[in-house]
Tab-separated table of C-alpha atoms in Angstrom:
chain	number	residue	atom	x	y	z
N	16	MET	CA	0.000	0.000	0.000
N	17	ASN	CA	1.226	3.529	-0.651
N	18	THR	CA	1.174	6.181	2.062
N	19	HIS	CA	-2.214	7.598	0.931
N	20	ALA	CA	-3.915	4.203	1.094
N	21	ASN	CA	-2.127	3.442	4.390
N	22	LEU	CA	-3.458	6.613	6.006
N	23	ASP	CA	-6.953	6.034	4.551
N	24	ALA	CA	-7.075	2.545	6.078
N	25	THR	CA	-5.572	3.658	9.405
N	26	PHE	CA	-7.886	6.639	9.942
N	27	ALA	CA	-10.939	4.608	8.824
N	28	ALA	CA	-9.994	1.860	11.306
N	29	LEU	CA	-9.631	4.428	14.119
N	30	ALA	CA	-13.096	5.899	13.406
N	31	ASP	CA	-14.873	3.428	15.702
N	32	PRO	CA	-14.989	3.338	19.534
N	33	THR	CA	-14.864	-0.487	19.764
N	34	ARG	CA	-11.797	-0.648	17.527
N	35	ARG	CA	-10.097	2.122	19.533
N	36	ALA	CA	-10.904	0.180	22.747
N	37	ILE	CA	-9.416	-3.008	21.249
N	38	LEU	CA	-6.191	-1.121	20.451
N	39	ALA	CA	-6.115	0.300	23.997
N	40	ARG	CA	-6.437	-3.246	25.374
N	41	LEU	CA	-3.659	-4.549	23.097
N	42	ALA	CA	-1.317	-1.727	24.142
N	43	SER	CA	-0.936	-3.569	27.468
N	44	GLY	CA	-0.110	-6.910	25.794
N	45	GLU	CA	-1.297	-9.426	23.207
N	46	ALA	CA	-4.704	-11.114	23.639
N	47	SER	CA	-6.804	-13.855	22.013
N	48	VAL	CA	-10.086	-13.082	20.209
N	49	THR	CA	-12.026	-14.541	23.180
N	50	GLU	CA	-10.143	-12.311	25.615
N	51	LEU	CA	-10.716	-9.301	23.364
N	52	ALA	CA	-14.469	-10.028	23.085
N	53	GLU	CA	-14.975	-10.298	26.890
N	54	PRO	CA	-15.308	-6.596	27.845
N	55	PHE	CA	-17.729	-5.864	24.983
N	56	ALA	CA	-21.428	-6.717	24.804
N	57	MET	CA	-20.722	-8.120	21.351
N	58	SER	CA	-20.724	-11.501	19.633
N	59	GLN	CA	-17.388	-13.039	18.652
N	60	PRO	CA	-18.213	-12.657	14.905
N	61	ALA	CA	-18.823	-8.921	15.458
N	62	ILE	CA	-15.471	-8.604	17.231
N	63	SER	CA	-13.784	-10.665	14.484
N	64	LYS	CA	-15.125	-8.196	11.903
N	65	HIS	CA	-13.545	-5.284	13.799
N	66	LEU	CA	-10.289	-7.257	14.064
N	67	ARG	CA	-10.258	-7.773	10.291
N	68	VAL	CA	-10.541	-3.990	9.757
N	69	LEU	CA	-7.662	-3.411	12.202
N	70	GLU	CA	-5.593	-6.156	10.569
N	71	HIS	CA	-6.223	-4.750	7.063
N	72	ALA	CA	-4.898	-1.374	8.298
N	73	GLY	CA	-1.813	-3.110	9.707
N	74	LEU	CA	-2.729	-1.899	13.209
N	75	ILE	CA	-2.702	-5.454	14.597
N	76	SER	CA	-1.023	-8.717	13.670
N	77	ARG	CA	-1.262	-12.354	14.795
N	78	GLY	CA	1.170	-13.862	17.276
N	79	ARG	CA	3.007	-17.169	16.823
N	80	ASP	CA	0.872	-19.375	19.113
N	81	ALA	CA	-1.154	-21.342	16.525
N	82	GLN	CA	-3.872	-22.324	19.031
N	83	ARG	CA	-4.633	-18.969	20.657
N	84	ARG	CA	-3.659	-16.873	17.631
N	85	PRO	CA	-3.200	-13.868	19.901
N	86	ARG	CA	-3.529	-10.426	18.334
N	87	ARG	CA	-0.903	-7.828	19.022
N	88	LEU	CA	-0.690	-4.098	18.429
N	89	GLU	CA	1.563	-2.852	15.610
N	90	ALA	CA	3.294	0.477	16.111
N	91	LYS	CA	3.999	1.704	12.576
N	92	PRO	CA	0.518	2.838	11.376
N	93	LEU	CA	-0.090	4.679	14.677
N	94	ALA	CA	3.232	6.500	14.284
N	95	GLU	CA	2.387	7.372	10.653
N	96	ALA	CA	-1.057	8.740	11.552
N	97	ASN	CA	0.609	10.754	14.313
N	98	ASP	CA	3.214	12.090	11.841
N	99	TRP	CA	0.424	13.339	9.572
N	100	LEU	CA	-1.329	15.136	12.450
N	101	GLU	CA	1.942	16.576	13.798
N	102	ARG	CA	2.196	18.767	10.663
N	103	TYR	CA	-0.751	20.731	12.069
N	104	ARG	CA	0.679	21.118	15.583
N	105	GLN	CA	1.927	24.632	14.814
N	106	PHE	CA	-1.548	25.489	13.519
N	107	TRP	CA	-3.469	24.376	16.614
N	108	GLU	CA	-0.877	25.734	19.031
N	109	GLN	CA	-1.058	29.180	17.391
N	110	SER	CA	-4.844	28.964	17.385
N	111	PHE	CA	-4.968	28.120	21.114
N	112	ASN	CA	-2.416	30.865	21.882
N	113	ARG	CA	-4.624	33.419	20.085
N	114	LEU	CA	-7.560	32.265	22.242
N	115	ASP	CA	-5.443	32.620	25.406
N	116	ASP	CA	-4.351	36.131	24.355
N	117	LEU	CA	-7.975	37.088	23.701
N	118	LEU	CA	-8.999	35.849	27.160
N	119	ASP	CA	-6.098	37.787	28.769
N	120	GLU	CA	-7.183	40.951	26.935
N	121	LEU	CA	-10.776	40.482	28.091
N	122	LYS	CA	-9.618	39.981	31.687
N	123	ALA	CA	-7.327	43.066	31.479
N	124	SER	CA	-10.106	45.290	30.133
N	125	GLU	CA	-12.449	44.013	32.871
N	126	LYS	CA	-9.828	45.033	35.469
N	127	LYS	CA	-9.270	48.440	33.803
N	128	ARG	CA	-12.943	49.244	34.140
N	129	GLY	CA	-12.237	49.493	37.868
N	130	PRO	CA	-12.757	47.536	41.047
N	131	GLN	CA	-16.548	47.873	41.112
N	132	LYS	CA	-18.438	44.608	41.080
N	133	ARG	CA	-21.442	43.901	38.929
N	134	GLY	CA	-24.657	44.820	40.736
N	135	HIS	CA	-22.881	46.964	43.334
N	136	LYS	CA	-23.147	50.698	42.694
N	137	LYS	CA	-20.901	53.056	44.628
W	29	MET	CA	-21.123	15.509	20.474
W	30	ASN	CA	-19.325	13.551	23.172
W	31	THR	CA	-15.633	12.689	22.850
W	32	HIS	CA	-16.306	9.231	21.341
W	33	ALA	CA	-18.558	10.652	18.600
W	34	ASN	CA	-16.108	13.532	18.041
W	35	LEU	CA	-13.205	11.160	17.469
W	36	ASP	CA	-15.362	8.890	15.257
W	37	ALA	CA	-16.278	11.849	13.020
W	38	THR	CA	-12.749	13.269	12.984
W	39	PHE	CA	-10.977	10.012	12.097
W	40	ALA	CA	-13.667	9.156	9.469
W	41	ALA	CA	-13.208	12.613	7.904
W	42	LEU	CA	-9.411	12.143	7.802
W	43	ALA	CA	-9.755	8.745	6.039
W	44	ASP	CA	-9.796	10.304	2.556
W	45	PRO	CA	-6.891	11.799	0.534
W	46	THR	CA	-9.001	14.641	-0.985
W	47	ARG	CA	-10.242	15.712	2.437
W	48	ARG	CA	-6.690	15.593	3.847
W	49	ALA	CA	-5.507	17.715	0.873
W	50	ILE	CA	-8.312	20.255	1.525
W	51	LEU	CA	-7.178	20.553	5.162
W	52	ALA	CA	-3.553	20.986	4.024
W	53	ARG	CA	-4.661	23.817	1.696
W	54	LEU	CA	-6.706	25.500	4.468
W	55	ALA	CA	-3.745	25.358	6.877
W	56	SER	CA	-2.191	28.170	4.796
W	57	GLY	CA	-5.338	30.344	4.967
W	58	GLU	CA	-9.087	30.373	4.337
W	59	ALA	CA	-10.431	29.665	0.826
W	60	SER	CA	-13.742	29.683	-1.064
W	61	VAL	CA	-15.310	26.471	-2.415
W	62	THR	CA	-14.256	27.484	-5.966
W	63	GLU	CA	-10.656	28.004	-4.829
W	64	LEU	CA	-10.711	24.683	-2.991
W	65	ALA	CA	-12.086	22.832	-6.044
W	66	GLU	CA	-9.373	24.196	-8.416
W	67	PRO	CA	-6.466	21.791	-7.708
W	68	PHE	CA	-8.741	18.714	-7.875
W	69	ALA	CA	-10.114	17.023	-10.982
W	70	MET	CA	-13.485	17.081	-9.284
W	71	SER	CA	-16.852	18.764	-9.744
W	72	GLN	CA	-17.882	21.451	-7.282
W	73	PRO	CA	-20.725	19.240	-5.922
W	74	ALA	CA	-18.181	16.469	-5.226
W	75	ILE	CA	-15.963	18.939	-3.362
W	76	SER	CA	-19.006	20.313	-1.491
W	77	LYS	CA	-19.790	16.785	-0.313
W	78	HIS	CA	-16.261	16.443	1.117
W	79	LEU	CA	-16.612	19.877	2.741
W	80	ARG	CA	-19.846	18.769	4.434
W	81	VAL	CA	-18.038	15.756	5.953
W	82	LEU	CA	-15.230	18.031	7.215
W	83	GLU	CA	-17.760	20.548	8.557
W	84	HIS	CA	-19.751	17.813	10.335
W	85	ALA	CA	-16.517	16.743	12.075
W	86	GLY	CA	-15.872	20.365	13.099
W	87	LEU	CA	-12.600	20.343	11.128
W	88	ILE	CA	-13.655	23.385	9.080
W	89	SER	CA	-16.023	26.321	9.560
W	90	ARG	CA	-17.383	29.139	7.385
W	91	GLY	CA	-15.881	32.632	7.452
W	92	ARG	CA	-17.885	35.849	7.801
W	93	ASP	CA	-17.840	36.989	4.156
W	94	ALA	CA	-21.422	36.141	3.087
W	95	GLN	CA	-20.583	36.158	-0.651
W	96	ARG	CA	-17.453	34.005	-0.719
W	97	ARG	CA	-18.356	31.957	2.363
W	98	PRO	CA	-14.700	31.030	2.760
W	99	ARG	CA	-13.915	27.824	4.631
W	100	ARG	CA	-11.312	27.848	7.346
W	101	LEU	CA	-9.489	25.146	9.268
W	102	GLU	CA	-10.489	24.522	12.889
W	103	ALA	CA	-7.768	23.443	15.285
W	104	LYS	CA	-9.636	21.628	18.063
W	105	PRO	CA	-10.545	18.271	16.409
W	106	LEU	CA	-6.996	17.915	15.028
W	107	ALA	CA	-5.557	18.503	18.502
W	108	GLU	CA	-8.021	15.962	19.996
W	109	ALA	CA	-7.149	13.290	17.415
W	110	ASN	CA	-3.473	13.965	18.128
W	111	ASP	CA	-4.094	13.632	21.892
W	112	TRP	CA	-5.640	10.202	21.342
W	113	LEU	CA	-2.669	9.012	19.253
W	114	GLU	CA	-0.107	10.497	21.684
W	115	ARG	CA	-1.180	7.904	24.302
W	116	TYR	CA	0.535	5.314	22.096
W	117	ARG	CA	3.762	7.281	21.607
W	118	GLN	CA	5.528	5.282	24.326
W	119	PHE	CA	4.367	2.089	22.600
W	120	TRP	CA	5.726	2.927	19.134
W	121	GLU	CA	8.920	4.483	20.478
W	122	GLN	CA	9.695	1.338	22.486
W	123	SER	CA	8.822	-0.777	19.460
W	124	PHE	CA	11.180	1.203	17.181
W	125	ASN	CA	13.922	1.125	19.848
W	126	ARG	CA	13.664	-2.681	20.005
W	127	LEU	CA	14.067	-2.780	16.208
W	128	ASP	CA	17.126	-0.491	16.418
W	129	ASP	CA	18.660	-2.713	19.126
W	130	LEU	CA	18.044	-5.793	16.994
W	131	LEU	CA	19.761	-4.166	14.005
W	132	ASP	CA	22.720	-3.138	16.189
W	133	GLU	CA	23.045	-6.712	17.467
W	134	LEU	CA	22.968	-8.063	13.909
W	135	LYS	CA	25.664	-5.576	12.820
W	136	ALA	CA	27.809	-6.426	15.884
W	137	SER	CA	27.613	-10.169	15.215
W	138	GLU	CA	28.511	-9.563	11.541
W	139	LYS	CA	31.603	-7.644	12.691
W	140	LYS	CA	32.525	-10.350	15.231
W	141	ARG	CA	32.644	-12.949	12.492
W	142	GLY	CA	35.821	-11.227	11.346
W	143	PRO	CA	37.110	-8.805	8.740
W	144	GLN	CA	36.776	-11.211	5.771
W	145	LYS	CA	34.592	-10.000	2.951
W	146	ARG	CA	32.055	-12.144	1.214
W	147	GLY	CA	33.488	-13.754	-1.920
W	148	HIS	CA	37.111	-13.033	-0.952
W	149	LYS	CA	38.991	-16.045	0.448
W	150	LYS	CA	42.294	-15.416	2.231
């Protein structure tokens, strides 16, 4: 897959709360399909479908134990998705700084208007 | 929208190369729909459909100019998606470090086997 298709598959796989929860579980160690299905009110076929989406995106792989076939988290697609978002870090940091500045200005102009409190006339 | 639904919409919106290219364009300043459609071999309705997906995810908003209705990039959903991925930074960094260590070990054992070059017998 090229980078475009990689990112498409990764972001699409991340666009579901169950799949994000599965990845969170696998971050603490590999787990079998049965173990992965336990915390969810979901049938094993439903979980297997989510696992196929994650596997297609390269976000999980299968361990060596032929019986348990444990799934494990793969780092590369997560790092690539993060790399894409990191390009916009400057953008959101500037945007949040502008908001902070605006709030500071509002606070300063409130102060300037004097020590009187709302509803209390001198 | 709650955080789950926010992340669902954001990641789904990012799972398309045209939509990612639109966001990249808007990172350098706001643009009208016509301006956004220009670099793509796509009809304006097709672009408008992508813009609706981005708008639904809160990734873009409409500027004040009523005639041009320029779209502009919104920082918050990008920062939230980044926050989610950052939780796994430790995971992928450890994973890449293990790979680096493995490569170093392989190189060291190559060196240990002596200075002879492949194909050159002493």
